Amino acid sequence: IDILGPSDETAEAAAIVIEANKDLKEIKVLYEKHENKREELKKAMLADDTAAVKKISEDVVYIINDGVKSGKGALDKIDKAREMNINTDYEEYLRLKAEALKKQLEAFEQYRQAARKLKDNYDPKNDQLRATVTQEFKERSENFQKLMEKSRDYSSQANELAKDAMKKQQELE
């Protein structure tokens, strides 16, 4: 019988989070490498270049699918770490980190849906369809921006919490 209670697994959880961060780094690399795609897409739409709109949209869908795969892998690892016996500061840090990642995944789903709609339905010769698809793209792009902002907020909170926890730990030593 363990009379001291369950052992603290925060260090082991931190090791799992390091692995999750590798997945998150892959997403960041994808994002930075293809950051210009939204602008390319807007320019192609303004130019009524159907072939370019469909090609860029298709590229975006594949890029996002790759990112989502990495994001879900990272989230699974963070969830695994959250299930461990960890200290309360680290528990809150992981909760915020998971929320940030969920918002990112939600944001990218908005953008992926917008890109799919453009890829499948963009037709500059059909004014009504073009207006509908363009409006949906605009709305989903705005939703993407809002969700990414929420994600950054959660991430900032998590980072502040981590800094505070480190300071506390150093004061105890």
Backbone as a ProteinNet text record, in pm:
[ID]
protein_1_A
[PRIMARY]
IDILGPSDETAEAAAIVIEANKDLKEIKVLYEKHENKREELKKAMLADDTAAVKKISEDVVYIINDGVKSGKGALDKIDKAREMNINTDYEEYLRLKAEALKKQLEAFEQYRQAARKLKDNYDPKNDQLRATVTQEFKERSENFQKLMEKSRDYSSQANELAKDAMKKQQELE
[TERTIARY]
85.6	0	89	55.5	131.9	68.6	124.3	65.6	89.1	180.4	207.5	117.1	33.9	-53.6	16.6	-51	11	130.7	226.7	347	318.4	391.4	376.4	440.4	363.6	411.9	434.8	451.9	466.8	586.2	697.8	817.2	790.7	721.1	687.9	590.2	494.8	398.8	471.6	569.8	647.2	720.6	769.2	837.5	739.8	617.1	514.8	482.9	476.6	447.3	559.3	681.9	793.7	769.3	718.7	684.4	569.7	470	357.8	408.7	505.4	559.6	630.1	683.6	743.9	636.9	518.8	406.6	364.4	360	319.3	420.4	546.3	652	629.5	588	558.9	447.5	346.6	235.9	287.5	370.9	425.5	506.2	585.2	664.9	572.2	468.1	370.4	305.7	263.9	196.4	287.4	410.6	503.2	538.4	552.9	588.6	477.4	351.5	237.5	151.6	207.8	135.4	78.3	147.1	108	-9.7	-54	-160.4	-290.5	-325	-450.5	-445.7	-330.8	-316.8	-319.9	-252.6	-254.8	-398	-472	-611.6	-696.3	-679.5	-754.9	-722.5	-593.6	-552.2	-611.4	-608	-663.9	-814.7	-882.4	-1027.3	-1055	-975.6	-993.4	-969.1	-876	-843.9	-939.7	-1035.5	-1128.1	-1054.2	-941.5	-859.2	-904.1	-999.8	-1060.6	-957.3	-867.8	-768.6	-680	-635.7	-549.6	-626.5	-749.7	-831.5	-846.7	-878.9	-899.3	-768.9	-658.3	-528.6	-481.8	-486.3	-442.5	-533.2	-662.3	-757.8	-728	-700	-667.3	-539.7	-438.5	-314	-342.1	-425.1	-458.7	-525.7	-617.3	-686.8	-585.9	-491.4	-390.5	-297.8	-257.5	-169.5	-239.9	-364.2	-440.4	-460.9	-489.5	-506.9	-380.2	-263.1	-136.3	-121.9	-154.9	-145.1	-240.2	-361.3	-462	-415.5	-354.3	-303	-200.6	-108.5	-9.1	-74.8	-173.1	-242.9	-317.7	-384.3	-456.5	-359.2	-244.5	-142.1	-92.7	-69.6	-24.3	-131.6	-256.2	-366.5	-380.6	-366.1	-371.1	-262.2	-143.3	-31.9	-58.3	-110.6	-142	-250.7	-351.2	-457.7	-401.3	-309.1	-245.2	-171.8	-99.5	-26.9	-124.4	-238.3	-338.1	-398.7	-400.9	-458.4	-364.3	-240.8	-141.9	-158.3	-93.7	-95.8	7.1	-41.9	47.2	6.9	100.1	67.4	-35.6	-104.4	-217.7	-176.7	-59.8	-14.8	4.8	67.6	93.1	-38.1	-129.2	-261.6	-332.1	-327.5	-390.4	-315.7	-184.4	-103.8	-146.2	-159.1	-197.4	-340.1	-429.5	-568.2	-568.3	-493.7	-487.3	-421.1	-317.3	-247	-341.7	-420.1	-517.6	-625.3	-674.1	-776.2	-721.8	-597.6	-535.5	-529.5	-489.4	-478	-614.7	-715.2	-851.1	-901.2	-874	-915.7	-842	-714	-639	-699.2	-729.9	-788.1	-923.5	-1001.3	-1130.6	-1110.3	-1011	-981.7	-941.7	-853.9	-809	-920.7	-1015.4	-1130.8	-1214.5	-1229.5	-1301.9	-1232.9	-1102.3	-1026.2	-1028.8	-1020.7	-1024.5	-1159.6	-1268.8	-1402.2	-1415.5	-1360.4	-1364.5	-1288.1	-1171.1	-1089.2	-1159.3	-1220.3	-1293.1	-1407	-1480.1	-1593.3	-1543.3	-1433	-1376.9	-1331.5	-1261.3	-1209.7	-1324.4	-1432.7	-1543.9	-1642.5	-1653.6	-1764.6	-1728.3	-1602.3	-1569.2	-1590.9	-1672.2	-1699.9	-1725.8	-1625.7	-1643.7	-1749.1	-1787.8	-1888.7	-2030.4	-2046.2	-2176.5	-2177.1	-2233.6	-2228.2	-2288.4	-2403.8	-2469.4	-2386.1	-2337.9	-2255.5	-2124.2	-2063.6	-1938.4	-1959.7	-2068.5	-2097.7	-2117.4	-2190.1	-2216	-2086.1	-2006.3	-1881.1	-1782.6	-1776	-1686.3	-1728.1	-1858	-1907.1	-1876.7	-1897.9	-1868	-1718.1	-1636.8	-1491.3	-1455.6	-1515.9	-1489.3	-1530.3	-1650.6	-1699.8	-1611.8	-1576.9	-1492.6	-1351.9	-1301.7	-1170.4	-1174.9	-1284.6	-1300.8	-1310	-1385.5	-1395.3	-1258.1	-1182	-1046.1	-964.3	-969.2	-892	-934.7	-1066.2	-1117.2	-1073.9	-1085.3	-1046.6	-896.3	-817.3	-672.7	-636.9	-711.1	-688.9	-720.5	-830.7	-864.3	-755.7	-706.9	-600.2	-476.3	-439.9	-323.4	-344.9	-468.5	-499	-475.3	-528.7	-508.6	-359.7	-292.2	-149.8	-71.1	-104.7	-38.3	-62.9	-187.9	-219.6	-138.1	-127.8	-50.9	95.7	150.6	291	315.6	221.8	234.7	230.6	139.5	128.4	257.9	314.9	440.4	552.3	559	661.7	643.1	517.8	489	526.6	495	526.3	678.2	751	897.7	954.6	898.5	943.2	918	797.6	762.8	861.6	890.9	982.3	1121.1	1168.6	1299.8	1303	1193.9	1186	1190.2	1137.3	1136.1	1273.9	1356.5	1487.8	1591.4
-118.8	0	123.5	217.6	341.6	444	460.9	551.5	698.7	725.1	863.2	908.7	821.6	855.3	825.3	848.6	820.7	912	859.5	938.8	1046.1	1154.7	1264.6	1225.7	1237.9	1198.8	1320.3	1436.9	1559.2	1551.3	1497.5	1487.9	1397.6	1285.3	1194.2	1261	1335	1406.5	1509.7	1576.8	1677.4	1614.2	1491.6	1420.9	1393.3	1359.4	1335.5	1465.5	1575.1	1705.2	1747.6	1711.4	1740.4	1671.9	1549	1477.9	1547.4	1593.8	1667.1	1794.4	1859.3	1983	1959.3	1839.8	1806.3	1806.6	1750.5	1752.9	1897	1977	2116.5	2193.9	2159.3	2224	2193.5	2069.2	2032.4	2120.8	2148.1	2233.7	2374	2423.6	2558.5	2568.8	2467.4	2466.4	2467.6	2384	2381.4	2518.8	2576.2	2705.9	2813.3	2819.6	2922.4	2902	2776.6	2745.1	2784.7	2777.4	2800.2	2918.9	3006.6	3122.2	3210.2	3215.6	3302.7	3249.4	3128.1	3067.5	3147.4	3203.9	3280.4	3401.4	3470.5	3587.2	3545.6	3435.1	3383.8	3353.5	3294.1	3258.3	3383.3	3483.5	3608.7	3672.9	3675.6	3735.8	3658.5	3526.9	3445	3468.3	3485	3512	3649.3	3748.5	3882.7	3882.6	3798.6	3790.2	3696.2	3636.3	3538.4	3425	3383.5	3276	3142.6	3080.1	2956.8	2847.1	2825.7	2718.7	2742	2865.7	2896.9	2881.1	2928.1	2915.7	2768.8	2686	2543.6	2474.7	2508.5	2447.5	2488.3	2617.4	2666.4	2609	2605.8	2550.3	2404.1	2329.7	2187.7	2171.7	2253.9	2251.2	2278.9	2379.9	2419.4	2304.2	2235.4	2122.7	2015.5	1982.3	1880.3	1926.2	2051.7	2106.4	2101.7	2144.5	2145.1	2003	1910.2	1770.1	1719.2	1752.9	1713.4	1777.4	1904.7	1975.8	1921.5	1887.7	1834.7	1700.2	1620	1490.5	1512.1	1603.1	1634.1	1694.9	1780.8	1845.3	1745.7	1650.7	1548.3	1459	1430.2	1352	1424.4	1554.4	1634.9	1639.9	1656.1	1662.6	1530.9	1419	1288.1	1277.2	1325.3	1319.3	1410	1529	1621.3	1560.2	1500.1	1434.6	1321.2	1245.8	1137.9	1195.4	1304.7	1369.3	1423.5	1473.6	1529.3	1420.9	1297.5	1187.3	1138.9	1184.5	1139.6	1216.7	1167.2	1234	1347.2	1468.6	1584	1695.5	1788.7	1898.8	1991.5	2069.5	2149.4	2257.3	2318	2419.1	2357.1	2239.5	2172.9	2124.6	2082.8	2039.8	2155.8	2274.8	2392.5	2432.9	2425.7	2454.6	2363.3	2234.4	2139.6	2162.7	2201	2230.9	2347.5	2451.7	2568.3	2532.9	2453.6	2410.5	2329	2241	2160.4	2250	2347.6	2439.5	2518.3	2564.6	2638.6	2551.8	2428.2	2336.9	2303.9	2285.4	2259	2376.6	2498.7	2617.7	2624.6	2588.8	2586.9	2485.3	2367.3	2263.3	2308.4	2374.2	2427.4	2533.7	2619.4	2725.3	2665.1	2566.8	2506.5	2430.6	2377.6	2312	2415.3	2534.3	2642.3	2675.2	2688.4	2723.9	2610	2486	2370.7	2365.2	2388.4	2387.4	2497.8	2614.3	2725.1	2687.1	2627.7	2588.4	2479.6	2383.6	2277.6	2335.3	2427.2	2489.7	2562.4	2633.9	2702.8	2602.6	2499.5	2398.8	2333.7	2304.3	2231.5	2320.5	2447.9	2528.9	2663.3	2701.9	2836.3	2843.3	2939.9	2960.3	3109	3181.3	3325.9	3360.9	3263.1	3290.5	3285.1	3221.4	3211.5	3311.5	3429.1	3537.8	3499.9	3433	3398	3297.7	3193.5	3092.8	3155.1	3238.6	3304.6	3390.9	3464.7	3551.8	3468.1	3359	3271.6	3210.6	3155.2	3090	3192.8	3310	3415.2	3462.6	3478	3520.9	3415.3	3289.5	3182.9	3178.4	3197.4	3200.8	3314.4	3431.1	3547.5	3517.6	3462.1	3431.4	3327.5	3222.5	3118.1	3170.1	3259.3	3319.8	3405.8	3479.2	3559.8	3470.1	3360.3	3264.5	3205.9	3175.9	3124.5	3222.5	3350	3452.2	3461.5	3460.7	3471.4	3351.3	3232.7	3111.3	3107.8	3152.9	3156.6	3256.3	3366.4	3464.6	3402.9	3329.7	3261	3160.3	3090.4	2993.2	3061.5	3175.6	3250.6	3298.2	3337.2	3379.5	3265	3147.5	3030.7	2997.7	3004.9	2973	3072	3200.3	3301.6	3276.4	3242.2	3211	3091.5	2990	2870	2906.3	2989.2	3029.1	3111.8	3200.8	3280.5	3190	3094.6	2999.9	2920.1	2877.7	2802.1	2887.4	3014.7	3104.5	3121.9	3143.2	3159.6	3034.8	2919.7	2792.5	2775	2814.2	2804.1	2896.3	3017	3111.1	3053	2997.4	2935.5	2825.6	2741.8	2629.5	2679.6	2783.3	2839.1	2900.5	2960.8	3019.8	2911.9	2793.8	2683.7	2619.3	2633.6	2569	2647.7
0	0	0	-86.6	-95.1	-2.8	116	214.7	181.3	92.6	52.8	-62.3	-110.1	-223.2	-354.1	-464.1	-594.2	-618.4	-689.7	-715.3	-820	-811.2	-905.5	-1038.4	-1145.7	-1278.7	-1369.4	-1309	-1388.5	-1482.8	-1435.9	-1522.2	-1642.3	-1618.4	-1729.2	-1826	-1770.6	-1854.9	-1940.6	-1881.6	-1955.6	-2074.1	-2055	-2164.3	-2279.5	-2245.9	-2349	-2421.9	-2347.1	-2407.5	-2501.8	-2470.7	-2561.7	-2696.7	-2692	-2816.3	-2889.4	-2813.8	-2874.7	-2941.1	-2877.4	-2934	-3067.2	-3086.5	-3216.6	-3325.4	-3292.4	-3387.4	-3416.2	-3310.4	-3326.5	-3410.3	-3398.3	-3477.7	-3626.7	-3656.9	-3796.2	-3853.1	-3770.8	-3814.7	-3841.5	-3751.9	-3767.8	-3896.7	-3926.1	-4049.2	-4171.4	-4168.9	-4278.7	-4295.5	-4182.8	-4185.1	-4244.6	-4196.4	-4245.1	-4392.3	-4431.4	-4569	-4667	-4619.4	-4709.4	-4668.3	-4586.7	-4534.6	-4645.9	-4757.2	-4868.3	-4950.3	-4923.2	-5005.4	-5000.7	-4883.4	-4875.1	-4966.6	-4968.3	-5056.3	-5202.9	-5234	-5372.4	-5415.2	-5324.2	-5352.6	-5376.1	-5291.7	-5308.8	-5443.4	-5478.9	-5606.6	-5724.8	-5716.2	-5824.4	-5837.5	-5723.5	-5728.4	-5789.3	-5751.2	-5808	-5958.9	-6002.3	-6145	-6219.8	-6147	-6207.1	-6276.9	-6218.3	-6273.8	-6213.6	-6279.9	-6229.9	-6205.4	-6301.3	-6287.9	-6165.9	-6146.9	-6032.1	-5900.5	-5897.1	-5775.5	-5737.6	-5835.2	-5806.5	-5765.5	-5830.9	-5799.6	-5659.7	-5630.3	-5498.4	-5390	-5414.9	-5318.1	-5288.7	-5394.7	-5377	-5293.8	-5324.2	-5245.8	-5098.5	-5073.1	-4936.2	-4861.5	-4927	-4863.2	-4820.3	-4908.8	-4874.8	-4762.3	-4767.1	-4663.5	-4527.9	-4526.7	-4401.3	-4350	-4439.5	-4396.6	-4327	-4382.8	-4319.8	-4181.8	-4173	-4045.8	-3941.1	-3983.5	-3890.7	-3834.5	-3919.2	-3872.5	-3760.2	-3780.4	-3677.6	-3554	-3576.2	-3465.1	-3378.3	-3442.1	-3365.7	-3289.8	-3349.5	-3280.3	-3156.4	-3169.6	-3055	-2947.1	-2988.3	-2892	-2816.3	-2885.9	-2819.9	-2713.2	-2745.8	-2649.8	-2529.9	-2556.7	-2446.7	-2357.8	-2418.9	-2340.9	-2255.4	-2311.8	-2236.7	-2114.8	-2135.5	-2025.6	-1920.3	-1965.2	-1871.8	-1782.4	-1830.2	-1752.7	-1641.8	-1645.9	-1547.8	-1416.5	-1312.8	-1182.8	-1186.4	-1217	-1235	-1139.4	-1115.7	-1024.5	-1088.4	-1005.1	-1052.4	-1152.2	-1133.5	-1230.5	-1367.9	-1369.5	-1497.2	-1560	-1475.2	-1522.3	-1594	-1534.7	-1595.5	-1723	-1720.3	-1839.1	-1955.3	-1926.7	-2032.3	-2080	-1988.5	-2028.1	-2127.3	-2094.3	-2183	-2315.9	-2310.5	-2432.6	-2521.5	-2459.5	-2535.6	-2596.2	-2519.4	-2572	-2690.3	-2679.6	-2789.6	-2915.6	-2897.8	-3011.3	-3071.7	-2986.7	-3037.2	-3120.5	-3075.7	-3151.8	-3285.3	-3284.8	-3410.9	-3507.1	-3455.7	-3541.9	-3595.9	-3512.1	-3555.2	-3663.9	-3643.6	-3741.3	-3875.2	-3870.1	-3995.2	-4065.4	-3989.6	-4052.2	-4127.4	-4069.4	-4138.8	-4271.6	-4266.1	-4385.2	-4487.4	-4439.9	-4530	-4602.5	-4528.2	-4589.4	-4694.6	-4663.9	-4760.7	-4887.4	-4869.2	-4985	-5066.3	-4997.4	-5069.9	-5152	-5092	-5161.3	-5287.5	-5275.7	-5392.3	-5498.2	-5453	-5546.8	-5624.2	-5555.3	-5616.4	-5692.5	-5652	-5704.9	-5765.5	-5766	-5816.1	-5966.5	-6008.5	-6151.2	-6174.7	-6225.6	-6244.5	-6349.5	-6432	-6535.2	-6478.2	-6362.8	-6296.6	-6180	-6205.5	-6106.8	-5971.8	-5974.8	-5849.1	-5768.4	-5834.4	-5767.2	-5717.9	-5803.2	-5763.9	-5640.5	-5638.3	-5522.5	-5396.2	-5408.4	-5293.3	-5241.1	-5330.8	-5293.3	-5235.6	-5297	-5249.9	-5110.4	-5088.6	-4957.5	-4851.5	-4885.2	-4788.8	-4757.8	-4859.9	-4838.3	-4742.2	-4764.3	-4679	-4534.1	-4515.5	-4380.5	-4311.8	-4384.4	-4324.8	-4295.3	-4380.1	-4354.5	-4228.3	-4210.7	-4088.8	-3965.5	-3977.1	-3866.5	-3835.1	-3940	-3923.7	-3839.9	-3876.7	-3805	-3658.3	-3632.7	-3495.2	-3411.1	-3468.1	-3394.9	-3369.8	-3465.8	-3445.8	-3335.8	-3328.6	-3222.4	-3085.6	-3076.2	-2950.3	-2914.3	-3013.6	-2992	-2935.9	-2994.5	-2946	-2802.3	-2769.6	-2631.9	-2533.6	-2565.3	-2478.7	-2467.1	-2578.9	-2580.9	-2494.8	-2504.3	-2421.7	-2273.7	-2239.9	-2100.2	-2052.3	-2135.6	-2099.7	-2078	-2166.2	-2154.3	-2028.5	-1995.5	-1872.8	-1750	-1752.2	-1641.3	-1625.5	-1736.3	-1732.1	-1672	-1713.3	-1657.5	-1507	-1463.8	-1320.7	-1242.5	-1297.9	-1230.8	-1217.8	-1321.3	-1316.9	-1207.7	-1198.3	-1095.1	-956.2	-935.9	-807	-772.2	-871.4	-851.1	-811.2	-878.2	-846.2	-706.6	-664.4	-530.8	-423.1	-454.2	-358.8	-344.4	-445.1	-443.9	-367.6
[MASK]
+++++++++++++++++++++++++++++++++++++++++++++++++++++++++++++++++++++++++++++++++++++++++++++++++++++++++++++++++++++++++++++++++++++++++++++++++++++++++++++++++++++++++++++

